[in-house]
Tab-separated table of C-alpha atoms in Angstrom:
chain	number	residue	atom	x	y	z
C	11	MET	CA	12.892	5.733	12.292
C	12	ALA	CA	11.931	7.387	9.003
C	13	GLY	CA	15.178	6.179	7.445
C	14	VAL	CA	14.463	2.589	8.494
C	15	LEU	CA	10.950	2.832	7.036
C	16	LEU	CA	12.378	4.099	3.743
C	17	ALA	CA	14.957	1.272	3.668
C	18	TYR	CA	12.149	-1.221	4.328
C	19	SER	CA	10.073	0.353	1.570
C	20	LEU	CA	12.954	0.188	-0.927
C	21	LEU	CA	13.533	-3.504	-0.232
C	22	ALA	CA	9.796	-4.234	-0.585
C	23	SER	CA	9.679	-2.255	-3.852
C	24	THR	CA	12.535	-4.313	-5.299
C	25	LEU	CA	10.673	-7.535	-4.541
C	26	LEU	CA	7.417	-6.112	-5.938
C	27	ILE	CA	9.129	-5.318	-9.238
C	28	LEU	CA	10.286	-8.928	-9.409
C	29	VAL	CA	6.799	-10.231	-8.584
C	30	TRP	CA	5.188	-8.125	-11.303
C	31	ALA	CA	7.776	-9.133	-13.930
C	32	VAL	CA	7.443	-12.874	-13.217
C	33	TYR	CA	3.638	-12.707	-13.006
C	34	LYS	CA	3.311	-10.736	-16.236
C	35	CYS	CA	5.615	-13.067	-18.156
C	36	ALA	CA	4.435	-16.431	-16.844
C	37	LEU	CA	0.951	-16.202	-15.322
C	38	ALA	CA	-1.028	-13.164	-16.483
C	39	ASN	CA	-2.627	-14.859	-19.499
C	40	LEU	CA	-3.768	-17.994	-17.702
C	41	GLY	CA	-7.444	-18.548	-16.999
C	42	CYS	CA	-6.904	-19.586	-13.370
C	43	PHE	CA	-8.550	-16.498	-11.920
C	44	ARG	CA	-8.873	-17.510	-8.272
C	45	PHE	CA	-5.480	-19.204	-8.269
C	46	ASN	CA	-3.786	-16.165	-9.813
C	47	ARG	CA	-5.536	-13.860	-7.386
C	48	THR	CA	-4.390	-15.892	-4.386
C	49	LEU	CA	-0.869	-16.142	-5.767
C	50	LEU	CA	-0.673	-12.418	-6.468
C	51	LEU	CA	-1.859	-11.427	-3.002
C	52	SER	CA	0.454	-13.961	-1.361
C	53	CYS	CA	3.493	-12.728	-3.278
C	54	VAL	CA	2.715	-9.102	-2.440
C	55	GLY	CA	2.366	-10.065	1.221
C	56	ILE	CA	5.673	-11.958	1.140
C	57	SER	CA	7.314	-8.936	-0.456
C	58	PHE	CA	6.461	-6.951	2.666
C	59	ILE	CA	7.460	-9.730	5.103
C	60	LEU	CA	10.922	-10.609	3.776
C	61	PRO	CA	12.414	-7.104	4.264
C	62	VAL	CA	11.767	-7.465	8.015
C	63	PHE	CA	14.249	-10.358	8.124
C	64	ILE	CA	16.717	-8.552	5.875
C	65	LEU	CA	16.735	-5.495	8.134
C	66	ASN	CA	16.849	-7.557	11.340
C	67	PRO	CA	19.838	-6.338	13.378
C	68	PHE	CA	20.842	-9.934	14.137
C	69	TRP	CA	21.808	-10.270	10.504
C	70	VAL	CA	24.262	-7.386	10.739
C	71	ALA	CA	27.739	-8.453	11.772
C	72	ASP	CA	29.267	-6.439	14.594
C	73	ILE	CA	32.640	-5.015	13.725
C	74	VAL	CA	34.920	-5.362	16.743
C	75	GLU	CA	38.340	-3.815	16.718
C	76	ASN	CA	40.767	-5.548	19.039
C	77	ASN	CA	44.185	-4.107	19.783
C	78	VAL	CA	44.004	-1.658	16.897
C	79	GLU	CA	45.912	1.510	17.468
C	80	ILE	CA	44.304	4.586	15.903
C	81	ALA	CA	47.001	6.919	14.572
C	82	PHE	CA	44.646	9.764	13.675
C	83	ASN	CA	44.348	12.847	15.778
C	84	PRO	CA	40.808	12.924	17.262
C	85	VAL	CA	40.402	16.486	16.000
C	86	ASP	CA	41.229	15.422	12.454
C	87	VAL	CA	38.839	12.464	12.659
C	88	ALA	CA	36.029	14.707	13.856
C	89	TYR	CA	36.714	17.192	11.061
C	90	ILE	CA	36.647	14.492	8.377
C	91	ALA	CA	33.435	12.964	9.802
C	92	ASN	CA	31.667	16.326	9.919
C	93	THR	CA	32.744	17.118	6.353
C	94	VAL	CA	31.309	13.819	5.050
C	95	LEU	CA	28.083	14.267	7.002
C	96	GLU	CA	27.623	17.800	5.696
C	97	GLN	CA	27.712	16.452	2.131
C	98	ILE	CA	25.606	13.303	2.631
C	99	THR	CA	23.031	14.206	5.295
C	100	PRO	CA	21.137	16.934	3.358
C	101	ILE	CA	20.584	14.636	0.356
C	102	TRP	CA	19.357	11.796	2.560
C	103	ASP	CA	17.124	14.174	4.512
C	104	TYR	CA	15.527	15.407	1.268
C	105	ILE	CA	14.863	11.825	0.114
C	106	VAL	CA	13.335	10.808	3.440
C	107	THR	CA	11.226	13.985	3.548
C	108	LEU	CA	9.940	13.385	0.012
C	109	PHE	CA	9.100	9.793	0.913
C	110	LEU	CA	7.166	10.852	4.022
C	111	ILE	CA	5.271	13.507	2.052
C	112	GLY	CA	4.198	10.831	-0.431
C	113	VAL	CA	3.067	8.545	2.398
C	114	ILE	CA	1.006	11.358	3.935
C	115	VAL	CA	-0.579	12.209	0.562
C	116	MET	CA	-1.532	8.559	-0.006
C	117	ILE	CA	-3.069	8.321	3.468
C	118	LEU	CA	-5.106	11.492	2.849
C	119	TYR	CA	-6.242	10.166	-0.525
C	120	PHE	CA	-7.346	6.927	1.138
C	121	LEU	CA	-9.297	8.809	3.808
C	122	VAL	CA	-10.953	11.060	1.207
C	123	SER	CA	-12.005	7.979	-0.775
C	124	LEU	CA	-13.556	6.458	2.335
C	125	VAL	CA	-15.453	9.678	3.041
C	126	ARG	CA	-16.770	9.803	-0.529
C	127	LEU	CA	-17.919	6.201	-0.292
C	128	ALA	CA	-19.646	6.916	3.021
C	129	LEU	CA	-21.434	9.933	1.509
C	130	PHE	CA	-22.604	7.832	-1.435
C	131	ILE	CA	-24.057	5.297	0.976
C	132	LEU	CA	-25.705	7.865	3.250
C	133	LYS	CA	-27.163	10.094	0.532
C	134	GLY	CA	-28.322	7.369	-1.851
C	135	GLU	CA	-31.677	5.641	-2.044
C	136	HIS	CA	-31.504	2.294	-0.250
C	137	ILE	CA	-33.126	-0.788	-1.738
C	138	LYS	CA	-33.112	-4.240	-0.179
C	139	GLN	CA	-33.227	-7.153	-2.624
C	140	ASP	CA	-32.665	-10.643	-1.284
C	141	ASP	CA	-29.306	-10.405	0.495
C	142	CYS	CA	-28.130	-7.368	-1.483
C	143	ARG	CA	-27.985	-3.795	-0.243
C	144	ILE	CA	-28.427	-1.599	-3.305
C	145	ILE	CA	-27.728	2.138	-3.255
C	146	LEU	CA	-29.164	4.289	-6.051
C	147	HIS	CA	-27.568	7.668	-6.670
C	148	ARG	CA	-28.155	10.528	-9.098
C	149	HIS	CA	-24.630	10.620	-10.633
C	150	ASN	CA	-25.344	9.089	-14.031
C	151	SER	CA	-21.737	9.629	-15.155
C	152	VAL	CA	-20.380	7.197	-12.532
C	153	ALA	CA	-20.238	3.524	-13.491
C	154	PRO	CA	-21.858	0.952	-11.180
C	155	PHE	CA	-19.545	-0.430	-8.504
C	156	ALA	CA	-19.525	-2.594	-5.395
C	157	TRP	CA	-17.828	-2.105	-2.054
C	158	CYS	CA	-18.109	-3.775	1.331
C	159	GLY	CA	-21.476	-5.417	0.787
C	160	TYR	CA	-23.030	-2.439	-1.023
C	161	ILE	CA	-23.931	-2.262	-4.717
C	162	MET	CA	-24.033	1.316	-5.974
C	163	MET	CA	-25.375	2.371	-9.340
C	164	PRO	CA	-27.116	5.330	-11.008
C	165	ARG	CA	-30.875	5.331	-10.663
C	166	ARG	CA	-31.192	5.186	-14.451
C	167	ASP	CA	-29.121	1.980	-14.660
C	168	TRP	CA	-31.322	0.324	-12.052
C	169	TYR	CA	-34.342	0.534	-14.354
C	170	GLU	CA	-32.425	-0.442	-17.521
C	171	PHE	CA	-29.908	-3.096	-16.430
C	172	GLY	CA	-30.650	-3.569	-12.748
C	173	GLN	CA	-30.680	-7.357	-12.533
C	174	MET	CA	-27.572	-7.837	-14.673
C	175	ILE	CA	-25.614	-5.242	-12.694
C	176	VAL	CA	-26.685	-6.813	-9.406
C	177	CYS	CA	-25.614	-10.236	-10.640
C	178	HIS	CA	-22.155	-8.940	-11.585
C	179	GLU	CA	-21.540	-6.786	-8.529
C	180	LYS	CA	-22.887	-9.445	-6.182
C	181	ALA	CA	-20.087	-11.710	-7.437
C	182	HIS	CA	-17.553	-9.083	-6.305
C	183	ILE	CA	-19.132	-8.986	-2.860
C	184	GLU	CA	-19.297	-12.768	-2.463
C	185	CYS	CA	-15.614	-13.067	-3.419
C	186	ARG	CA	-14.724	-10.255	-0.960
C	187	HIS	CA	-12.739	-8.346	-3.559
C	188	TRP	CA	-12.971	-5.150	-1.532
C	189	ILE	CA	-10.669	-6.683	1.103
C	190	ASP	CA	-8.030	-7.271	-1.593
C	191	LEU	CA	-8.254	-3.634	-2.617
C	192	LEU	CA	-7.838	-2.424	0.960
C	193	PHE	CA	-4.748	-4.594	1.282
C	194	MET	CA	-3.310	-3.192	-1.951
C	195	GLN	CA	-4.085	0.351	-0.830
C	196	ALA	CA	-2.048	-0.240	2.335
C	197	ALA	CA	0.814	-1.518	0.174
C	198	ILE	CA	0.569	1.558	-2.041
C	199	ILE	CA	0.859	3.862	0.975
C	200	ILE	CA	4.226	2.319	1.867
C	201	THR	CA	5.601	1.965	-1.683
C	202	TRP	CA	3.771	4.776	-3.495
C	203	TYR	CA	6.763	5.628	-5.706
C	204	CYS	CA	7.144	2.072	-7.073
C	205	PRO	CA	5.444	1.551	-10.471
C	206	ALA	CA	5.162	-2.195	-9.824
C	207	ILE	CA	2.640	-1.826	-6.982
C	208	TRP	CA	0.334	0.244	-9.191
C	209	LEU	CA	0.669	-2.280	-12.029
C	210	LEU	CA	-0.019	-5.140	-9.614
C	211	ARG	CA	-3.170	-3.423	-8.417
C	212	ASN	CA	-4.333	-3.098	-12.029
C	213	GLU	CA	-3.652	-6.810	-12.536
C	214	LEU	CA	-5.683	-7.560	-9.419
C	215	HIS	CA	-8.563	-5.413	-10.709
C	216	THR	CA	-8.462	-7.405	-13.948
C	217	LEU	CA	-8.563	-10.713	-12.071
C	218	HIS	CA	-11.527	-9.445	-10.051
C	219	GLU	CA	-13.452	-8.708	-13.234
C	220	TYR	CA	-12.537	-12.077	-14.759
C	221	GLU	CA	-13.717	-13.842	-11.605
C	222	ALA	CA	-16.966	-11.845	-11.460
C	223	ASP	CA	-17.641	-12.530	-15.151
C	224	SER	CA	-17.144	-16.263	-14.630
C	225	HIS	CA	-19.573	-16.213	-11.679
C	226	VAL	CA	-22.213	-14.454	-13.798
C	227	LEU	CA	-21.891	-16.958	-16.647
C	228	ALA	CA	-21.955	-19.858	-14.180
C	229	SER	CA	-25.256	-18.555	-12.790
C	230	GLY	CA	-26.965	-19.278	-16.100
C	231	VAL	CA	-26.772	-15.921	-17.897
C	232	LYS	CA	-26.264	-16.315	-21.643
C	233	ARG	CA	-22.770	-15.332	-22.727
C	234	GLU	CA	-23.871	-13.285	-25.765
C	235	GLU	CA	-26.435	-11.390	-23.703
C	236	TYR	CA	-23.886	-10.653	-20.985
C	237	GLN	CA	-21.242	-9.510	-23.473
C	238	MET	CA	-23.718	-7.124	-25.085
C	239	PHE	CA	-24.532	-5.735	-21.643
C	240	LEU	CA	-20.829	-5.101	-20.967
C	241	ILE	CA	-20.434	-3.303	-24.286
C	242	LYS	CA	-23.305	-0.979	-23.404
C	243	LYS	CA	-21.905	-0.240	-19.927
C	244	THR	CA	-18.226	0.371	-20.709
C	245	VAL	CA	-18.738	4.133	-20.501
C	246	GLY	CA	-18.738	6.044	-17.239
C	247	ALA	CA	-16.243	7.416	-14.750
C	248	ARG	CA	-14.636	5.069	-12.266
C	249	PHE	CA	-15.572	6.095	-8.781
C	250	ALA	CA	-12.559	5.084	-6.701
C	251	THR	CA	-9.723	2.600	-6.639
C	252	LEU	CA	-11.154	1.132	-3.426
C	253	SER	CA	-14.172	-0.215	-5.302
C	254	ASN	CA	-14.782	-2.658	-8.145
C	255	CYS	CA	-16.268	-0.583	-10.948
C	256	LEU	CA	-18.044	-2.395	-13.755
C	257	ASN	CA	-15.680	-0.929	-16.386
C	258	HIS	CA	-12.389	-1.236	-14.501
C	259	SER	CA	-10.791	-3.711	-16.894
C	260	SER	CA	-10.324	-3.911	-20.651
C	261	LEU	CA	-13.525	-5.114	-22.301
C	262	LYS	CA	-11.589	-6.809	-25.107
C	263	LYS	CA	-9.574	-8.881	-22.623
C	264	ARG	CA	-12.680	-9.855	-20.681
C	265	ILE	CA	-14.565	-11.033	-23.774
C	266	THR	CA	-11.485	-12.912	-24.988
C	267	MET	CA	-11.160	-14.612	-21.605
C	268	MET	CA	-14.831	-15.661	-21.738
C	269	LEU	CA	-14.244	-17.317	-25.098
C	270	SER	CA	-11.007	-19.058	-24.091
C	271	SER	CA	-10.981	-22.663	-22.956
C	272	LYS	CA	-10.522	-23.551	-19.306
C	273	PRO	CA	-6.874	-24.114	-18.320
C	274	THR	CA	-5.629	-27.491	-17.180
C	275	GLY	CA	-4.037	-28.151	-13.822
C	276	LYS	CA	-0.597	-28.202	-15.474
C	277	ALA	CA	-0.871	-24.473	-16.138
C	278	ARG	CA	-0.555	-23.788	-12.404
C	279	VAL	CA	2.917	-25.339	-12.424
C	280	ARG	CA	4.194	-22.066	-13.863
C	281	ALA	CA	3.614	-20.485	-10.470
C	282	PHE	CA	6.656	-22.327	-9.122
C	283	VAL	CA	8.812	-19.974	-11.187
C	284	MET	CA	8.116	-17.418	-8.470
C	285	VAL	CA	9.916	-19.505	-5.821
C	286	PRO	CA	13.482	-19.431	-7.226
C	287	ALA	CA	13.011	-15.832	-8.332
C	288	MET	CA	12.076	-14.711	-4.803
C	289	ALA	CA	14.851	-16.839	-3.298
C	290	LEU	CA	17.517	-15.293	-5.529
C	291	ALA	CA	16.193	-11.816	-4.786
C	292	LEU	CA	16.300	-12.493	-1.039
C	293	ILE	CA	19.895	-13.766	-1.217
C	294	GLY	CA	20.934	-10.756	-3.251
C	295	LEU	CA	19.271	-8.201	-1.009
C	296	ALA	CA	20.592	-9.853	2.166
C	297	THR	CA	24.238	-9.505	1.134
C	298	PRO	CA	26.111	-6.813	3.103
C	299	ALA	CA	27.299	-5.062	-0.071
C	300	VAL	CA	23.742	-4.492	-1.259
């Protein structure tokens, strides 16, 4: 069972590398934030669905030997088989064991992050403002962040930049970005060793910040005032990868994206590059030799 899970993970990792490469080359610099976010999540999901069909036993051809006379002595065949297994099995066992250890570590990290978030919510000072649930905490070194309907920030930031922070983090909550991050965390647990999944999560964080920034500007906040606020709040530790911290993405990229013109509908045509790329990858991975 563990070997099948590792094979599934390797196939998914190969597709994720392809998704990241195509996205980075063709789509990353477009201003279609919601479109790119949907495309990225869909491609990651497809990368974990296609390996199920590749590993389906109905795809594996049964080798039937009819009227073939084996000339080997059964004792010799058993000796050769045991010799090969003695050389191959330990290496495979080590790889599978290392993979399972990584999966367990990622699950523990996820659970620890959830516990830390729960403690922040329970120990903080609760404030109700309109439809927002604001949690004030005493850790001034932690940047403001949002998760699952809660906006958490240091008590000092509430008095200095409270309304601006709420406006930004409320955009994360309304767009349900925390669900995206939970989905990516589940993908990381299965393919923790693949650099592409970590890079894709960073790209998703960036899209979240772009989308939140656009919501803030659309609400009527002046662009210069908002940019100055971001410059002042770029410092601070990021709490957890499960949350959308205010300083998760590059400030230079975010300001540049605010100044860029809105993309036309033709820009989304580039997304179709992903279709032949995924199709070729599926054909290649489904071949018996691979």
